[in-house]
C-alpha atoms as a PDB file:
ATOM      1  CA  MET A   1      -9.254   8.808 -23.104  1.00  0.00           C
ATOM      2  CA  HIS A   2      -8.103   5.521 -22.809  1.00  0.00           C
ATOM      3  CA  THR A   3      -9.766   2.513 -20.815  1.00  0.00           C
ATOM      4  CA  ILE A   4      -7.808   0.080 -18.916  1.00  0.00           C
ATOM      5  CA  HIS A   5      -9.457  -3.836 -18.189  1.00  0.00           C
ATOM      6  CA  ARG A   6      -7.996  -6.162 -15.712  1.00  0.00           C
ATOM      7  CA  ILE A   7      -7.306  -9.810 -16.866  1.00  0.00           C
ATOM      8  CA  LYS A   8      -7.023 -11.753 -13.712  1.00  0.00           C
ATOM      9  CA  CYS A   9      -5.411 -15.108 -14.453  1.00  0.00           C
ATOM     10  CA  GLY A  10      -6.334 -16.823 -10.849  1.00  0.00           C
ATOM     11  CA  THR A  11      -3.544 -14.528  -8.327  1.00  0.00           C
ATOM     12  CA  ASP A  12      -2.246 -12.945 -11.210  1.00  0.00           C
ATOM     13  CA  ASN A  13      -3.297  -9.533 -13.386  1.00  0.00           C
ATOM     14  CA  CYS A  14      -2.235  -8.259 -17.086  1.00  0.00           C
ATOM     15  CA  TYR A  15      -3.790  -5.132 -18.634  1.00  0.00           C
ATOM     16  CA  ILE A  16      -5.124  -3.629 -21.904  1.00  0.00           C
ATOM     17  CA  VAL A  17      -5.073  -0.677 -21.793  1.00  0.00           C
ATOM     18  CA  GLU A  18      -7.096   0.938 -24.655  1.00  0.00           C
ATOM     19  CA  ASN A  19      -8.640   3.732 -26.541  1.00  0.00           C
ATOM     20  CA  GLY A  20     -11.331   2.494 -28.746  1.00  0.00           C
ATOM     21  CA  ARG A  21      -9.245   1.769 -31.424  1.00  0.00           C
ATOM     22  CA  ASP A  22      -5.447   1.257 -30.609  1.00  0.00           C
ATOM     23  CA  ALA A  23      -4.177  -1.016 -27.716  1.00  0.00           C
ATOM     24  CA  ILE A  24      -0.726  -2.064 -25.282  1.00  0.00           C
ATOM     25  CA  LEU A  25      -0.994  -5.154 -23.322  1.00  0.00           C
ATOM     26  CA  VAL A  26       1.566  -4.970 -18.818  1.00  0.00           C
ATOM     27  CA  ASP A  27       2.210  -7.889 -18.681  1.00  0.00           C
ATOM     28  CA  THR A  28       0.840 -12.003 -20.438  1.00  0.00           C
ATOM     29  CA  THR A  29       0.865 -13.824 -16.930  1.00  0.00           C
ATOM     30  CA  SER A  30       1.956 -17.438 -16.892  1.00  0.00           C
ATOM     31  CA  ALA A  31       1.374 -20.392 -18.864  1.00  0.00           C
ATOM     32  CA  PRO A  32      -2.106 -21.461 -18.209  1.00  0.00           C
ATOM     33  CA  GLY A  33      -3.570 -17.450 -18.845  1.00  0.00           C
ATOM     34  CA  TYR A  34      -1.861 -18.038 -21.962  1.00  0.00           C
ATOM     35  CA  GLU A  35      -6.114 -18.806 -23.506  1.00  0.00           C
ATOM     36  CA  MET A  36      -7.896 -16.783 -21.544  1.00  0.00           C
ATOM     37  CA  VAL A  37      -5.312 -12.757 -22.718  1.00  0.00           C
ATOM     38  CA  LEU A  38      -5.057 -14.857 -26.666  1.00  0.00           C
ATOM     39  CA  GLU A  39      -8.977 -13.875 -26.572  1.00  0.00           C
ATOM     40  CA  GLU A  40      -8.864 -10.703 -24.283  1.00  0.00           C
ATOM     41  CA  CYS A  41      -5.902  -9.354 -27.422  1.00  0.00           C
ATOM     42  CA  GLY A  42      -7.681 -10.686 -29.815  1.00  0.00           C
ATOM     43  CA  LYS A  43     -10.655  -8.337 -29.537  1.00  0.00           C
ATOM     44  CA  TYR A  44      -7.749  -5.003 -29.904  1.00  0.00           C
ATOM     45  CA  ASN A  45      -5.614  -3.449 -32.105  1.00  0.00           C
ATOM     46  CA  LEU A  46      -2.700  -5.151 -30.193  1.00  0.00           C
ATOM     47  CA  ARG A  47       0.565  -2.801 -31.099  1.00  0.00           C
ATOM     48  CA  LEU A  48       3.049  -3.822 -28.126  1.00  0.00           C
ATOM     49  CA  ILE A  49       3.172  -5.763 -24.756  1.00  0.00           C
ATOM     50  CA  VAL A  50       4.482  -3.909 -21.380  1.00  0.00           C
ATOM     51  CA  LEU A  51       6.347  -5.956 -19.082  1.00  0.00           C
ATOM     52  CA  THR A  52       6.125  -4.780 -15.546  1.00  0.00           C
ATOM     53  CA  HIS A  53       9.077  -7.242 -14.592  1.00  0.00           C
ATOM     54  CA  VAL A  54      10.398 -10.117 -16.534  1.00  0.00           C
ATOM     55  CA  HIS A  55       9.237 -13.291 -14.346  1.00  0.00           C
ATOM     56  CA  PHE A  56       6.970 -15.360 -15.194  1.00  0.00           C
ATOM     57  CA  ASP A  57       3.568 -14.563 -13.655  1.00  0.00           C
ATOM     58  CA  HIS A  58       3.826 -11.331 -15.405  1.00  0.00           C
ATOM     59  CA  ALA A  59       6.056 -12.760 -18.300  1.00  0.00           C
ATOM     60  CA  GLU A  60       5.906 -16.497 -19.330  1.00  0.00           C
ATOM     61  CA  ASN A  61       3.563 -15.809 -22.236  1.00  0.00           C
ATOM     62  CA  ALA A  62       5.256 -12.381 -23.792  1.00  0.00           C
ATOM     63  CA  ALA A  63       7.431 -14.236 -26.708  1.00  0.00           C
ATOM     64  CA  LYS A  64       3.961 -16.044 -27.440  1.00  0.00           C
ATOM     65  CA  ILE A  65       1.560 -13.259 -28.076  1.00  0.00           C
ATOM     66  CA  ALA A  66       4.075 -11.243 -29.423  1.00  0.00           C
ATOM     67  CA  ASN A  67       4.907 -13.746 -32.117  1.00  0.00           C
ATOM     68  CA  ARG A  68       0.933 -14.040 -32.539  1.00  0.00           C
ATOM     69  CA  PHE A  69       0.010 -10.065 -33.270  1.00  0.00           C
ATOM     70  CA  GLY A  70       3.603  -9.362 -35.014  1.00  0.00           C
ATOM     71  CA  ILE A  71       4.404  -6.985 -32.366  1.00  0.00           C
ATOM     72  CA  PRO A  72       7.602  -5.308 -30.213  1.00  0.00           C
ATOM     73  CA  VAL A  73       7.980  -6.474 -26.074  1.00  0.00           C
ATOM     74  CA  ALA A  74       8.968  -3.689 -24.128  1.00  0.00           C
ATOM     75  CA  ILE A  75      11.185  -4.034 -20.883  1.00  0.00           C
ATOM     76  CA  HIS A  76      13.914  -1.883 -19.190  1.00  0.00           C
ATOM     77  CA  LYS A  77      17.633  -3.242 -20.129  1.00  0.00           C
ATOM     78  CA  ALA A  78      17.979  -4.242 -16.033  1.00  0.00           C
ATOM     79  CA  ASP A  79      15.903  -7.141 -16.143  1.00  0.00           C
ATOM     80  CA  LEU A  80      17.272  -8.037 -19.638  1.00  0.00           C
ATOM     81  CA  GLU A  81      18.947 -11.151 -17.374  1.00  0.00           C
ATOM     82  CA  LEU A  82      16.652 -12.474 -16.076  1.00  0.00           C
ATOM     83  CA  PHE A  83      15.508 -14.452 -19.173  1.00  0.00           C
ATOM     84  CA  GLU A  84      18.451 -16.317 -18.908  1.00  0.00           C
ATOM     85  CA  SER A  85      18.121 -17.141 -15.016  1.00  0.00           C
ATOM     86  CA  PHE A  86      16.252 -16.281 -11.775  1.00  0.00           C
ATOM     87  CA  ASP A  87      18.879 -16.354 -10.595  1.00  0.00           C
ATOM     88  CA  LYS A  88      20.266 -13.866 -11.904  1.00  0.00           C
ATOM     89  CA  GLN A  89      18.639 -11.659  -8.941  1.00  0.00           C
ATOM     90  CA  PRO A  90      17.577 -13.320  -5.967  1.00  0.00           C
ATOM     91  CA  ILE A  91      14.049 -12.720  -4.609  1.00  0.00           C
ATOM     92  CA  LYS A  92      13.938 -11.667  -0.414  1.00  0.00           C
ATOM     93  CA  SER A  93      11.256 -10.750   1.499  1.00  0.00           C
ATOM     94  CA  TYR A  94       9.322  -8.906   5.069  1.00  0.00           C
ATOM     95  CA  GLY A  95       7.028 -10.020   6.645  1.00  0.00           C
ATOM     96  CA  LEU A  96       3.806 -13.166   7.757  1.00  0.00           C
ATOM     97  CA  VAL A  97       2.411 -11.967   3.952  1.00  0.00           C
ATOM     98  CA  GLY A  98       6.037 -12.309   2.036  1.00  0.00           C
ATOM     99  CA  ARG A  99       7.004 -15.341   4.283  1.00  0.00           C
ATOM    100  CA  ILE A 100       3.679 -16.844   2.101  1.00  0.00           C
ATOM    101  CA  VAL A 101       4.214 -15.174  -1.132  1.00  0.00           C
ATOM    102  CA  LEU A 102       7.969 -16.835  -1.717  1.00  0.00           C
ATOM    103  CA  GLY A 103       7.001 -19.608  -0.158  1.00  0.00           C
ATOM    104  CA  MET A 104       4.883 -20.817  -2.393  1.00  0.00           C
ATOM    105  CA  SER A 105       6.532 -18.976  -5.331  1.00  0.00           C
ATOM    106  CA  LEU A 106       9.863 -19.633  -5.295  1.00  0.00           C
ATOM    107  CA  LYS A 107      10.459 -23.487  -6.474  1.00  0.00           C
ATOM    108  CA  VAL A 108       8.482 -22.583  -9.497  1.00  0.00           C
ATOM    109  CA  LEU A 109      10.324 -18.900 -10.239  1.00  0.00           C
ATOM    110  CA  LYS A 110      14.083 -21.092 -10.190  1.00  0.00           C
ATOM    111  CA  GLU A 111      12.171 -23.861 -12.498  1.00  0.00           C
ATOM    112  CA  THR A 112      10.255 -21.981 -14.947  1.00  0.00           C
ATOM    113  CA  LYS A 113      12.900 -20.082 -17.896  1.00  0.00           C
ATOM    114  CA  VAL A 114      11.304 -17.427 -19.195  1.00  0.00           C
ATOM    115  CA  GLU A 115      11.132 -17.343 -23.628  1.00  0.00           C
ATOM    116  CA  LYS A 116      13.573 -14.296 -24.550  1.00  0.00           C
ATOM    117  CA  PRO A 117      10.779 -12.725 -26.613  1.00  0.00           C
ATOM    118  CA  SER A 118      12.230 -12.316 -30.184  1.00  0.00           C
ATOM    119  CA  ASN A 119      11.763  -8.469 -31.073  1.00  0.00           C
ATOM    120  CA  LEU A 120      12.618  -7.034 -27.965  1.00  0.00           C
ATOM    121  CA  ILE A 121      12.841  -2.825 -26.899  1.00  0.00           C
ATOM    122  CA  TYR A 122      13.928  -0.990 -24.176  1.00  0.00           C
ATOM    123  CA  VAL A 123      12.712   1.007 -22.298  1.00  0.00           C
ATOM    124  CA  SER A 124      13.697   4.178 -19.119  1.00  0.00           C
ATOM    125  CA  GLU A 125      11.865   6.129 -17.202  1.00  0.00           C
ATOM    126  CA  GLY A 126       9.591   9.049 -18.977  1.00  0.00           C
ATOM    127  CA  ASP A 127       9.481   7.257 -23.127  1.00  0.00           C
ATOM    128  CA  SER A 128       6.229   8.156 -24.063  1.00  0.00           C
ATOM    129  CA  LEU A 129       4.246   4.856 -25.457  1.00  0.00           C
ATOM    130  CA  SER A 130       2.526   7.390 -28.020  1.00  0.00           C
ATOM    131  CA  GLU A 131       3.596   6.189 -31.567  1.00  0.00           C
ATOM    132  CA  TYR A 132       1.958   2.612 -30.129  1.00  0.00           C
ATOM    133  CA  GLY A 133      -1.672   4.977 -29.804  1.00  0.00           C
ATOM    134  CA  ILE A 134      -2.408   5.209 -26.038  1.00  0.00           C
ATOM    135  CA  ASP A 135      -0.885   8.878 -23.333  1.00  0.00           C
ATOM    136  CA  ALA A 136       1.311   6.901 -21.120  1.00  0.00           C
ATOM    137  CA  LYS A 137       4.755   6.656 -19.862  1.00  0.00           C
ATOM    138  CA  ILE A 138       7.401   5.067 -18.691  1.00  0.00           C
ATOM    139  CA  ILE A 139       7.978   4.810 -15.137  1.00  0.00           C
ATOM    140  CA  GLU A 140      11.134   3.325 -13.601  1.00  0.00           C
ATOM    141  CA  LEU A 141      10.004   1.698  -9.875  1.00  0.00           C
ATOM    142  CA  PRO A 142      13.584  -1.028  -9.787  1.00  0.00           C
ATOM    143  CA  GLY A 143      13.393  -2.441  -6.059  1.00  0.00           C
ATOM    144  CA  HIS A 144      11.375  -6.097  -6.763  1.00  0.00           C
ATOM    145  CA  THR A 145      13.528  -5.943 -10.238  1.00  0.00           C
ATOM    146  CA  HIS A 146      16.473  -3.717 -10.874  1.00  0.00           C
ATOM    147  CA  GLY A 147      14.638  -3.481 -14.427  1.00  0.00           C
ATOM    148  CA  SER A 148      10.949  -2.797 -12.728  1.00  0.00           C
ATOM    149  CA  ILE A 149       9.142  -0.046 -14.323  1.00  0.00           C
ATOM    150  CA  GLY A 150       5.507   0.845 -14.121  1.00  0.00           C
ATOM    151  CA  VAL A 151       3.216   2.619 -16.821  1.00  0.00           C
ATOM    152  CA  ASP A 152       1.535   6.389 -15.839  1.00  0.00           C
ATOM    153  CA  VAL A 153      -1.940   5.872 -18.384  1.00  0.00           C
ATOM    154  CA  GLU A 154      -2.943  10.456 -18.875  1.00  0.00           C
ATOM    155  CA  LYS A 155      -1.868  11.196 -15.561  1.00  0.00           C
ATOM    156  CA  LYS A 156      -4.631   9.312 -14.012  1.00  0.00           C
ATOM    157  CA  ASP A 157      -4.134   5.420 -13.790  1.00  0.00           C
ATOM    158  CA  LEU A 158      -0.014   3.941 -12.453  1.00  0.00           C
ATOM    159  CA  LEU A 159      -0.293   0.433 -13.114  1.00  0.00           C
ATOM    160  CA  VAL A 160       2.838  -0.843 -10.651  1.00  0.00           C
ATOM    161  CA  GLY A 161       3.864  -4.350 -11.480  1.00  0.00           C
ATOM    162  CA  ASP A 162       5.178  -5.923  -8.179  1.00  0.00           C
ATOM    163  CA  ALA A 163       6.138  -2.390  -6.782  1.00  0.00           C
ATOM    164  CA  LEU A 164       3.313  -2.021  -4.413  1.00  0.00           C
ATOM    165  CA  ASP A 165       0.850  -5.448  -4.036  1.00  0.00           C
ATOM    166  CA  ASN A 166      -2.334  -5.585  -2.775  1.00  0.00           C
ATOM    167  CA  TRP A 167      -2.853  -9.593  -1.071  1.00  0.00           C
ATOM    168  CA  ILE A 168      -4.495  -8.777   2.108  1.00  0.00           C
ATOM    169  CA  SER A 169      -4.806  -4.882   1.546  1.00  0.00           C
ATOM    170  CA  PRO A 170      -2.548  -2.291  -0.902  1.00  0.00           C
ATOM    171  CA  ALA A 171       0.917  -2.032   0.536  1.00  0.00           C
ATOM    172  CA  THR A 172       4.830  -1.901  -0.653  1.00  0.00           C
ATOM    173  CA  GLY A 173       5.696  -4.768  -2.606  1.00  0.00           C
ATOM    174  CA  HIS A 174       6.367  -7.946  -0.669  1.00  0.00           C
ATOM    175  CA  LEU A 175       9.397  -9.448  -2.348  1.00  0.00           C
ATOM    176  CA  TYR A 176      12.472  -7.047  -3.760  1.00  0.00           C
ATOM    177  CA  THR A 177      15.916  -8.255  -4.685  1.00  0.00           C
ATOM    178  CA  ASP A 178      16.792  -4.306  -3.228  1.00  0.00           C
ATOM    179  CA  LEU A 179      14.842  -3.135  -0.298  1.00  0.00           C
ATOM    180  CA  ASP A 180      16.584  -0.052  -0.548  1.00  0.00           C
ATOM    181  CA  GLU A 181      15.630   0.741  -4.000  1.00  0.00           C
ATOM    182  CA  LEU A 182      11.911  -0.272  -3.551  1.00  0.00           C
ATOM    183  CA  LYS A 183      10.980   2.389  -0.990  1.00  0.00           C
ATOM    184  CA  LYS A 184      12.285   4.613  -3.318  1.00  0.00           C
ATOM    185  CA  SER A 185       9.942   3.867  -5.956  1.00  0.00           C
ATOM    186  CA  VAL A 186       7.213   3.446  -2.905  1.00  0.00           C
ATOM    187  CA  GLU A 187       7.698   6.822  -2.390  1.00  0.00           C
ATOM    188  CA  LYS A 188       7.856   8.119  -6.492  1.00  0.00           C
ATOM    189  CA  ILE A 189       4.842   6.177  -6.530  1.00  0.00           C
ATOM    190  CA  LYS A 190       3.204   8.637  -3.774  1.00  0.00           C
ATOM    191  CA  SER A 191       4.586  11.280  -4.223  1.00  0.00           C
ATOM    192  CA  LEU A 192       2.391  10.994  -7.975  1.00  0.00           C
ATOM    193  CA  GLY A 193      -0.257  11.791  -6.073  1.00  0.00           C
ATOM    194  CA  ASP A 194      -4.299  11.093  -7.577  1.00  0.00           C
ATOM    195  CA  ARG A 195      -4.191   8.626  -9.360  1.00  0.00           C
ATOM    196  CA  THR A 196      -6.170   4.677  -9.456  1.00  0.00           C
ATOM    197  CA  LEU A 197      -3.209   2.023  -8.633  1.00  0.00           C
ATOM    198  CA  HIS A 198      -3.152  -1.257 -10.230  1.00  0.00           C
ATOM    199  CA  TYR A 199      -1.193  -3.689  -8.959  1.00  0.00           C
ATOM    200  CA  GLY A 200       0.380  -7.579 -10.502  1.00  0.00           C
ATOM    201  CA  HIS A 201      -1.724  -8.909  -7.242  1.00  0.00           C
ATOM    202  CA  GLY A 202      -4.873  -7.435  -6.481  1.00  0.00           C
ATOM    203  CA  LYS A 203      -7.501  -5.567  -7.371  1.00  0.00           C
ATOM    204  CA  ALA A 204      -7.254  -1.908  -7.909  1.00  0.00           C
ATOM    205  CA  THR A 205      -7.193   1.294  -5.979  1.00  0.00           C
ATOM    206  CA  LYS A 206      -6.504   4.726  -4.900  1.00  0.00           C
ATOM    207  CA  ASN A 207      -3.151   5.829  -4.521  1.00  0.00           C
ATOM    208  CA  ARG A 208      -3.276   5.042  -0.357  1.00  0.00           C
ATOM    209  CA  PHE A 209      -1.376   2.426   1.317  1.00  0.00           C
ATOM    210  CA  LYS A 210       1.072   1.327   3.760  1.00  0.00           C
ATOM    211  CA  ILE A 211       4.851   2.118   2.971  1.00  0.00           C
ATOM    212  CA  LEU A 212       7.233  -0.044   5.141  1.00  0.00           C
ATOM    213  CA  LYS A 213       9.552   1.915   6.933  1.00  0.00           C
END
């Protein structure tokens, strides 16, 4: 039986998934949240960091935390180029909420270079995290970025990164690199049925949300 702990740093979330012995960290938030995230991680036998995607508000602390605990950082290889520059995968938005969020984020996204961890590993669809003590699998959810992924824990909880968001109410993620791919990923999430969804931004909900047509 696993427990998921939300670490809220401003408007950003990251998550510790633990089984009473071992734990993984999913996302790391941005630099201002480093001490808070580090303190929470220190309560567990942390074995892995998984980044749902390589944007600063999810990945900026990854290298420092990984070095502190001597653990690997897992990403999808399609996001590797984002360590070089955000401009490798430009972001667009839809709707009023999307325009507001993008307007608030774009300057920082462009100016913040995420440090590339020295101990990267690559994961893809269906990869198990059991070797790190956690009954979970990787699910590919491209669209927000090309390499966006989620973590499906015990087929009960799904950590979705920014494929969906809950800024106001649960919905298709308002920012995207490839809208067609994002729509496919959202349908994929919906098809999983009974899951609790854990967002990069916003509180957890059941698997019910507004789909962008």
